[in-house]
Amino acid sequence: MAVCARLCGVGPSRGCRRRQQRRGPAETAAADSEPDTDPEEERIEAGAGALCGVGGGGSAGPSPPPRCSLLELPPELLVEIFASLPGTDLPNLAQVCTKFRRILHTDTIWRRRCREEYGVCENLRKLEITGVSCRDVYAKLLHRYRHILGLWQPDIGPYGGLLNVVVDGLFIIGWMYLPPHDPHVDDPMRFKPLFRIHLMERKSATVECMYGHRGPHNGHIQIVKKDEFSTKCNQTDHHRMSGGRQEEFRTWLREEWGRTLEDIFHEHMQELILMKFIYTSQYDNCLTYRRIYLPPSHPDDLIQPGLFKGTYGSHGLEIVMLSFHGRWARATKITGDPNIPAGQQTVEIDLMHRIQLPDVENLRNFNELSRVVLEVREQVRQEQQQQQQKDGPEDGEGCGRQSPREPQRSPAQPSAGPPTQKGSEPGDGGAAAAEEQTAQCGQGQPFVLPMGVSSRNEDYPRTCRMCFYGTGLIAGHGFTSPERTPGVFILFDDNRFGFIWLELKSFSLYSRVQATFRNADAPSPQAFEEMLKNIQALTS
């Protein structure tokens, strides 16, 4: 601001025009006789002279270069200059002088800031009909609610959720993303608006609740603290239906599951659905949201990290976030259920322990797959014990990363005898080595679920790229007695993977969420790790 003030000649420098006008002749003469030795002011004035094409290229001349003031520039040039500055700096610039303040009322400046900072591509000239200026849109809507833009997880007990708040035209809209209907994991995500904010008059922005079937109605948004805000509906009667709770439940069931209660024959599944409706209905008037980020990516990642839809038995489809952490890959629940709530790490994959599946005929035998996995688990335990004896308890995070395409040779394997095929694990054979070479060539390894393993979706891929040892989190109702049990992580392609839960004899298929989320990138890897810890701590 001091720079602008000195350039325009209206600031607190010794050459301030207004001060010179107020001085008497004696004071002016005394001031002129004082040596001006401020190096910063001399540097600024010299730079201004160079910009205006005076000063002889910086060489010493017989007389000092004349001052070049921003006030002498034409208004249209000042508009162009001011429009290129961040909108947050413009209010301070308006305090410099009356001319700047008058120019900053030009809508062209604020129209450009709305477009470049918030992506508003609408024809903002239409606002003139309603008496709302682009400056009002920027200051009272976009800038005021900028802190709620991004990706959020609602606090709905164990169920969680996924909300993306974006600028949509001249609105700020909170879109709730829902998984497709069970068990169609490859279908696109569903979404519906929960609230919207818009500027209808010059006084302030209007917040409207979009929940229910009776149209938008009055709502309220409060920014609780950094990375947390809450919404409240002021007219909850708009959420009720004329047919009472039964009609509300039937409508919710069609939207949530795409079916009626009569279509669901499994009694346990009916209980879970009814329980979710009763629980989530308590949050239809007030919700708190906590910020989440999409996981950062690295060139060495097995696949692109991100959000995936997965099958979870009677609980239906849920959303998980796949992220990579050194030698580990983890799937964290964004939506959850009464057994494993949102925020918990549902699957953890050890990228240092590749599993070579048996051939297709032997893979159909569950006992054969179980034998292979349990041998790898024992191998992992021995390695952990050796590491603890050598360096102390292993935290799993400090291990150096090794490419999953070049798995670490097991220390438990005997050194005598012929060398083992690189990347092989218990259960290998000549056929297994040939299958791995086929997978590396991009043709994939044949895959089939073992007999007795249940799956909500029988339309799973019949070839896979590679498999790794992993553990899955299971617990009783209410997240009681949680424990990690062994399983197999199967990578099918860049957008799909699966997990076989040995103890449950169950298979979960995951498919990538293809939706694009705005303002969702983590500012740093450390911020992402801290976010994961926070959402897990809330449900632990």
mmCIF file of C-alpha atoms in Angstrom, residues 202-455:
data_model
loop_
_atom_site.group_PDB
_atom_site.id
_atom_site.type_symbol
_atom_site.label_atom_id
_atom_site.label_comp_id
_atom_site.label_asym_id
_atom_site.label_seq_id
_atom_site.Cartn_x
_atom_site.Cartn_y
_atom_site.Cartn_z
ATOM 1 C CA ARG A 202 -28.169 -6.342 -2.548
ATOM 2 C CA LYS A 203 -28.490 -6.781 1.201
ATOM 3 C CA SER A 204 -27.127 -10.292 1.744
ATOM 4 C CA ALA A 205 -26.994 -13.784 0.289
ATOM 5 C CA THR A 206 -29.940 -16.149 0.788
ATOM 6 C CA VAL A 207 -29.412 -19.702 2.105
ATOM 7 C CA GLU A 208 -32.043 -22.264 1.106
ATOM 8 C CA CYS A 209 -32.485 -25.854 2.275
ATOM 9 C CA MET A 210 -33.203 -28.249 -0.615
ATOM 10 C CA TYR A 211 -34.075 -31.296 1.484
ATOM 11 C CA GLY A 212 -37.536 -32.768 1.103
ATOM 12 C CA HIS A 213 -40.058 -32.756 -1.722
ATOM 13 C CA ARG A 214 -41.699 -29.347 -1.316
ATOM 14 C CA GLY A 215 -39.091 -27.157 -2.954
ATOM 15 C CA PRO A 216 -36.434 -24.755 -1.581
ATOM 16 C CA HIS A 217 -37.075 -23.195 1.813
ATOM 17 C CA ASN A 218 -35.299 -21.062 4.367
ATOM 18 C CA GLY A 219 -32.036 -22.335 5.818
ATOM 19 C CA HIS A 220 -28.903 -21.175 7.592
ATOM 20 C CA ILE A 221 -25.160 -21.855 7.312
ATOM 21 C CA GLN A 222 -22.644 -21.275 10.073
ATOM 22 C CA ILE A 223 -18.890 -21.661 9.695
ATOM 23 C CA VAL A 224 -18.031 -23.300 13.024
ATOM 24 C CA LYS A 225 -14.246 -23.238 12.704
ATOM 25 C CA LYS A 226 -11.527 -23.914 10.160
ATOM 26 C CA ASP A 227 -12.483 -26.876 7.945
ATOM 27 C CA GLU A 228 -15.873 -27.301 9.611
ATOM 28 C CA PHE A 229 -19.316 -25.811 9.018
ATOM 29 C CA SER A 230 -22.930 -26.629 9.808
ATOM 30 C CA THR A 231 -26.277 -26.258 8.067
ATOM 31 C CA LYS A 232 -29.674 -25.793 9.668
ATOM 32 C CA CYS A 233 -33.164 -25.896 8.207
ATOM 33 C CA ASN A 234 -35.558 -23.261 9.537
ATOM 34 C CA GLN A 235 -38.673 -24.858 8.031
ATOM 35 C CA THR A 236 -38.539 -28.574 8.787
ATOM 36 C CA ASP A 237 -42.233 -28.931 7.963
ATOM 37 C CA HIS A 238 -41.112 -28.912 4.315
ATOM 38 C CA HIS A 239 -39.416 -32.257 4.983
ATOM 39 C CA ARG A 240 -42.617 -33.995 6.030
ATOM 40 C CA MET A 241 -44.977 -35.775 3.643
ATOM 41 C CA SER A 242 -48.748 -35.910 3.795
ATOM 42 C CA GLY A 243 -48.737 -39.696 4.141
ATOM 43 C CA GLY A 244 -46.698 -39.591 7.346
ATOM 44 C CA ARG A 245 -43.603 -41.611 8.210
ATOM 45 C CA GLN A 246 -44.668 -44.618 6.172
ATOM 46 C CA GLU A 247 -44.809 -42.609 2.966
ATOM 47 C CA GLU A 248 -41.495 -40.944 3.830
ATOM 48 C CA PHE A 249 -39.897 -44.363 4.398
ATOM 49 C CA ARG A 250 -41.186 -45.791 1.116
ATOM 50 C CA THR A 251 -39.952 -42.732 -0.777
ATOM 51 C CA TRP A 252 -36.565 -42.868 0.939
ATOM 52 C CA LEU A 253 -36.270 -46.603 0.200
ATOM 53 C CA ARG A 254 -36.903 -46.096 -3.506
ATOM 54 C CA GLU A 255 -34.327 -43.302 -3.648
ATOM 55 C CA GLU A 256 -31.729 -45.043 -1.469
ATOM 56 C CA TRP A 257 -32.052 -48.635 -2.671
ATOM 57 C CA GLY A 258 -34.099 -48.435 -5.853
ATOM 58 C CA ARG A 259 -36.637 -50.967 -4.606
ATOM 59 C CA THR A 260 -39.483 -51.565 -2.157
ATOM 60 C CA LEU A 261 -39.297 -53.361 1.160
ATOM 61 C CA GLU A 262 -41.248 -56.270 -0.326
ATOM 62 C CA ASP A 263 -38.428 -56.779 -2.843
ATOM 63 C CA ILE A 264 -35.906 -57.347 -0.035
ATOM 64 C CA PHE A 265 -36.351 -60.894 1.247
ATOM 65 C CA HIS A 266 -33.353 -61.007 3.577
ATOM 66 C CA GLU A 267 -34.652 -60.259 7.080
ATOM 67 C CA HIS A 268 -31.309 -58.981 8.386
ATOM 68 C CA MET A 269 -31.038 -56.613 5.436
ATOM 69 C CA GLN A 270 -34.532 -55.265 6.143
ATOM 70 C CA GLU A 271 -33.496 -54.516 9.726
ATOM 71 C CA LEU A 272 -30.356 -52.684 8.599
ATOM 72 C CA ILE A 273 -32.326 -50.573 6.119
ATOM 73 C CA LEU A 274 -34.976 -49.614 8.660
ATOM 74 C CA MET A 275 -32.281 -48.782 11.212
ATOM 75 C CA LYS A 276 -30.502 -46.478 8.736
ATOM 76 C CA PHE A 277 -33.727 -44.645 7.887
ATOM 77 C CA ILE A 278 -34.569 -44.013 11.551
ATOM 78 C CA TYR A 279 -31.030 -42.897 12.370
ATOM 79 C CA THR A 280 -30.462 -40.587 9.402
ATOM 80 C CA SER A 281 -33.914 -38.995 9.768
ATOM 81 C CA GLN A 282 -32.716 -37.391 12.993
ATOM 82 C CA TYR A 283 -30.242 -35.288 10.992
ATOM 83 C CA ASP A 284 -32.625 -33.827 8.414
ATOM 84 C CA ASN A 285 -32.741 -30.413 10.125
ATOM 85 C CA CYS A 286 -29.136 -29.863 11.247
ATOM 86 C CA LEU A 287 -25.851 -31.266 9.965
ATOM 87 C CA THR A 288 -22.162 -30.665 10.633
ATOM 88 C CA TYR A 289 -19.572 -31.183 7.894
ATOM 89 C CA ARG A 290 -15.819 -31.743 8.148
ATOM 90 C CA ARG A 291 -13.435 -31.135 5.268
ATOM 91 C CA ILE A 292 -11.804 -34.059 3.495
ATOM 92 C CA TYR A 293 -9.262 -34.127 0.686
ATOM 93 C CA LEU A 294 -8.634 -36.381 -2.270
ATOM 94 C CA PRO A 295 -5.423 -38.400 -1.803
ATOM 95 C CA PRO A 296 -2.243 -37.081 -3.449
ATOM 96 C CA SER A 297 -0.760 -39.220 -6.216
ATOM 97 C CA HIS A 298 2.790 -40.378 -6.899
ATOM 98 C CA PRO A 299 4.318 -41.808 -10.100
ATOM 99 C CA ASP A 300 5.177 -45.056 -8.269
ATOM 100 C CA ASP A 301 1.592 -45.699 -7.110
ATOM 101 C CA LEU A 302 0.145 -49.024 -8.139
ATOM 102 C CA ILE A 303 -2.867 -47.244 -9.642
ATOM 103 C CA GLN A 304 -4.245 -43.726 -9.419
ATOM 104 C CA PRO A 305 -5.549 -43.154 -5.869
ATOM 105 C CA GLY A 306 -9.025 -41.750 -5.360
ATOM 106 C CA LEU A 307 -12.608 -42.630 -4.461
ATOM 107 C CA PHE A 308 -14.170 -46.029 -5.177
ATOM 108 C CA LYS A 309 -17.597 -47.630 -4.761
ATOM 109 C CA GLY A 310 -17.541 -51.026 -3.057
ATOM 110 C CA THR A 311 -19.969 -53.831 -2.175
ATOM 111 C CA TYR A 312 -20.433 -54.573 1.528
ATOM 112 C CA GLY A 313 -22.938 -57.398 1.723
ATOM 113 C CA SER A 314 -26.237 -56.520 3.374
ATOM 114 C CA HIS A 315 -25.027 -52.963 3.989
ATOM 115 C CA GLY A 316 -25.149 -52.248 0.257
ATOM 116 C CA LEU A 317 -22.661 -50.081 -1.628
ATOM 117 C CA GLU A 318 -20.294 -47.799 0.243
ATOM 118 C CA ILE A 319 -17.672 -45.220 -0.755
ATOM 119 C CA VAL A 320 -14.008 -45.734 0.161
ATOM 120 C CA MET A 321 -10.874 -43.662 -0.452
ATOM 121 C CA LEU A 322 -7.816 -45.540 -1.738
ATOM 122 C CA SER A 323 -4.495 -43.928 -0.807
ATOM 123 C CA PHE A 324 -0.846 -45.009 -0.808
ATOM 124 C CA HIS A 325 1.569 -44.704 2.106
ATOM 125 C CA GLY A 326 5.004 -46.082 1.366
ATOM 126 C CA ARG A 327 4.776 -49.877 1.362
ATOM 127 C CA TRP A 328 1.082 -49.760 2.276
ATOM 128 C CA ALA A 329 -2.120 -49.032 0.401
ATOM 129 C CA ARG A 330 -5.198 -48.251 2.490
ATOM 130 C CA ALA A 331 -8.909 -47.983 1.777
ATOM 131 C CA THR A 332 -10.667 -45.615 4.205
ATOM 132 C CA LYS A 333 -14.437 -45.533 4.467
ATOM 133 C CA ILE A 334 -16.105 -42.267 3.495
ATOM 134 C CA THR A 335 -19.537 -43.807 4.027
ATOM 135 C CA GLY A 336 -19.966 -46.549 6.595
ATOM 136 C CA ASP A 337 -22.344 -48.819 8.479
ATOM 137 C CA PRO A 338 -23.082 -49.841 12.093
ATOM 138 C CA ASN A 339 -20.335 -52.491 12.016
ATOM 139 C CA ILE A 340 -17.467 -50.505 10.458
ATOM 140 C CA PRO A 341 -18.288 -46.766 10.606
ATOM 141 C CA ALA A 342 -17.169 -44.065 8.221
ATOM 142 C CA GLY A 343 -13.590 -42.933 8.790
ATOM 143 C CA GLN A 344 -12.168 -46.389 9.543
ATOM 144 C CA GLN A 345 -9.591 -48.166 7.390
ATOM 145 C CA THR A 346 -11.589 -51.013 5.932
ATOM 146 C CA VAL A 347 -8.743 -52.623 3.947
ATOM 147 C CA GLU A 348 -4.952 -52.425 4.274
ATOM 148 C CA ILE A 349 -2.706 -53.842 1.538
ATOM 149 C CA ASP A 350 0.940 -54.857 2.001
ATOM 150 C CA LEU A 351 2.559 -53.978 -1.319
ATOM 151 C CA MET A 352 5.751 -55.798 -0.294
ATOM 152 C CA HIS A 353 4.042 -59.195 -0.291
ATOM 153 C CA ARG A 354 2.790 -60.257 -3.659
ATOM 154 C CA ILE A 355 0.561 -63.326 -3.848
ATOM 155 C CA GLN A 356 0.679 -65.653 -6.814
ATOM 156 C CA LEU A 357 -2.730 -67.253 -7.142
ATOM 157 C CA PRO A 358 -3.052 -70.953 -7.955
ATOM 158 C CA ASP A 359 -4.179 -71.950 -11.410
ATOM 159 C CA VAL A 360 -7.873 -71.568 -12.167
ATOM 160 C CA GLU A 361 -8.823 -75.161 -11.273
ATOM 161 C CA ASN A 362 -7.077 -75.001 -7.898
ATOM 162 C CA LEU A 363 -8.335 -71.464 -7.292
ATOM 163 C CA ARG A 364 -11.891 -72.788 -7.233
ATOM 164 C CA ASN A 365 -10.904 -74.664 -4.090
ATOM 165 C CA PHE A 366 -11.249 -72.244 -1.169
ATOM 166 C CA ASN A 367 -8.943 -74.328 1.020
ATOM 167 C CA GLU A 368 -6.140 -73.983 -1.521
ATOM 168 C CA LEU A 369 -6.463 -70.189 -1.584
ATOM 169 C CA SER A 370 -6.681 -70.088 2.201
ATOM 170 C CA ARG A 371 -3.492 -72.150 2.489
ATOM 171 C CA VAL A 372 -1.583 -69.764 0.232
ATOM 172 C CA VAL A 373 -2.760 -66.657 2.112
ATOM 173 C CA LEU A 374 -2.111 -68.079 5.564
ATOM 174 C CA GLU A 375 1.419 -69.046 4.553
ATOM 175 C CA VAL A 376 2.049 -65.463 3.492
ATOM 176 C CA ARG A 377 0.565 -64.214 6.784
ATOM 177 C CA GLU A 378 2.981 -66.419 8.715
ATOM 178 C CA GLN A 379 5.805 -65.100 6.575
ATOM 179 C CA VAL A 380 4.755 -61.516 7.388
ATOM 180 C CA ARG A 381 4.701 -62.328 11.113
ATOM 181 C CA GLN A 382 8.216 -63.748 10.991
ATOM 182 C CA GLU A 383 9.487 -60.670 9.178
ATOM 183 C CA GLN A 384 7.826 -58.410 11.742
ATOM 184 C CA GLN A 385 9.407 -60.343 14.607
ATOM 185 C CA GLN A 386 12.836 -60.118 12.999
ATOM 186 C CA GLN A 387 12.369 -56.402 12.445
ATOM 187 C CA GLN A 388 11.264 -55.864 16.059
ATOM 188 C CA GLN A 389 14.300 -57.742 17.362
ATOM 189 C CA LYS A 390 16.557 -55.639 15.184
ATOM 190 C CA ASP A 391 15.063 -52.132 15.322
ATOM 191 C CA GLY A 392 12.230 -52.291 17.859
ATOM 192 C CA PRO A 393 8.472 -52.176 17.166
ATOM 193 C CA GLU A 394 7.642 -51.632 13.515
ATOM 194 C CA ASP A 395 5.253 -48.848 12.714
ATOM 195 C CA GLY A 396 4.921 -49.779 9.064
ATOM 196 C CA GLU A 397 5.354 -46.183 7.886
ATOM 197 C CA GLY A 398 9.109 -45.855 7.925
ATOM 198 C CA CYS A 399 9.842 -48.690 5.513
ATOM 199 C CA GLY A 400 11.374 -47.791 2.213
ATOM 200 C CA ARG A 401 9.179 -48.230 -0.806
ATOM 201 C CA GLN A 402 9.820 -51.061 -3.229
ATOM 202 C CA SER A 403 8.080 -51.329 -6.545
ATOM 203 C CA PRO A 404 5.140 -53.744 -6.369
ATOM 204 C CA ARG A 405 6.326 -55.185 -9.662
ATOM 205 C CA GLU A 406 9.487 -56.348 -7.922
ATOM 206 C CA PRO A 407 8.310 -57.878 -4.636
ATOM 207 C CA GLN A 408 10.764 -58.487 -1.844
ATOM 208 C CA ARG A 409 12.053 -62.045 -1.586
ATOM 209 C CA SER A 410 10.867 -63.690 1.576
ATOM 210 C CA PRO A 411 13.548 -64.283 4.233
ATOM 211 C CA ALA A 412 11.569 -67.363 5.245
ATOM 212 C CA GLN A 413 12.210 -69.043 1.908
ATOM 213 C CA PRO A 414 15.105 -71.543 1.984
ATOM 214 C CA SER A 415 18.252 -70.372 0.291
ATOM 215 C CA ALA A 416 19.201 -73.867 -0.802
ATOM 216 C CA GLY A 417 17.925 -75.363 -4.007
ATOM 217 C CA PRO A 418 17.196 -73.726 -7.352
ATOM 218 C CA PRO A 419 16.521 -69.978 -7.331
ATOM 219 C CA THR A 420 12.890 -68.987 -6.925
ATOM 220 C CA GLN A 421 11.120 -67.022 -9.654
ATOM 221 C CA LYS A 422 11.270 -63.311 -8.690
ATOM 222 C CA GLY A 423 8.056 -62.241 -6.996
ATOM 223 C CA SER A 424 6.904 -65.788 -6.260
ATOM 224 C CA GLU A 425 5.147 -66.737 -3.054
ATOM 225 C CA PRO A 426 3.922 -70.005 -1.493
ATOM 226 C CA GLY A 427 1.722 -71.945 -3.830
ATOM 227 C CA ASP A 428 3.773 -71.220 -6.943
ATOM 228 C CA GLY A 429 4.539 -73.658 -9.694
ATOM 229 C CA GLY A 430 5.564 -73.680 -13.314
ATOM 230 C CA ALA A 431 2.045 -72.699 -14.341
ATOM 231 C CA ALA A 432 2.065 -69.824 -11.841
ATOM 232 C CA ALA A 433 5.310 -68.472 -13.260
ATOM 233 C CA ALA A 434 3.870 -68.640 -16.761
ATOM 234 C CA GLU A 435 0.717 -66.828 -15.594
ATOM 235 C CA GLU A 436 2.817 -64.051 -14.044
ATOM 236 C CA GLN A 437 4.722 -63.590 -17.284
ATOM 237 C CA THR A 438 1.387 -63.407 -19.094
ATOM 238 C CA ALA A 439 0.129 -60.769 -16.635
ATOM 239 C CA GLN A 440 3.285 -58.704 -17.117
ATOM 240 C CA CYS A 441 2.678 -58.753 -20.855
ATOM 241 C CA GLY A 442 -0.651 -57.041 -20.218
ATOM 242 C CA GLN A 443 -2.891 -60.033 -21.016
ATOM 243 C CA GLY A 444 -3.884 -60.604 -17.389
ATOM 244 C CA GLN A 445 -4.085 -63.690 -15.222
ATOM 245 C CA PRO A 446 -7.281 -65.782 -15.216
ATOM 246 C CA PHE A 447 -9.358 -65.215 -12.092
ATOM 247 C CA VAL A 448 -12.392 -66.897 -10.621
ATOM 248 C CA LEU A 449 -13.892 -66.777 -7.144
ATOM 249 C CA PRO A 450 -13.410 -69.922 -5.052
ATOM 250 C CA MET A 451 -16.445 -72.053 -4.351
ATOM 251 C CA GLY A 452 -18.240 -70.943 -1.203
ATOM 252 C CA VAL A 453 -17.153 -67.277 -1.424
ATOM 253 C CA SER A 454 -20.209 -65.041 -1.600
ATOM 254 C CA SER A 455 -20.412 -61.944 -3.787
#
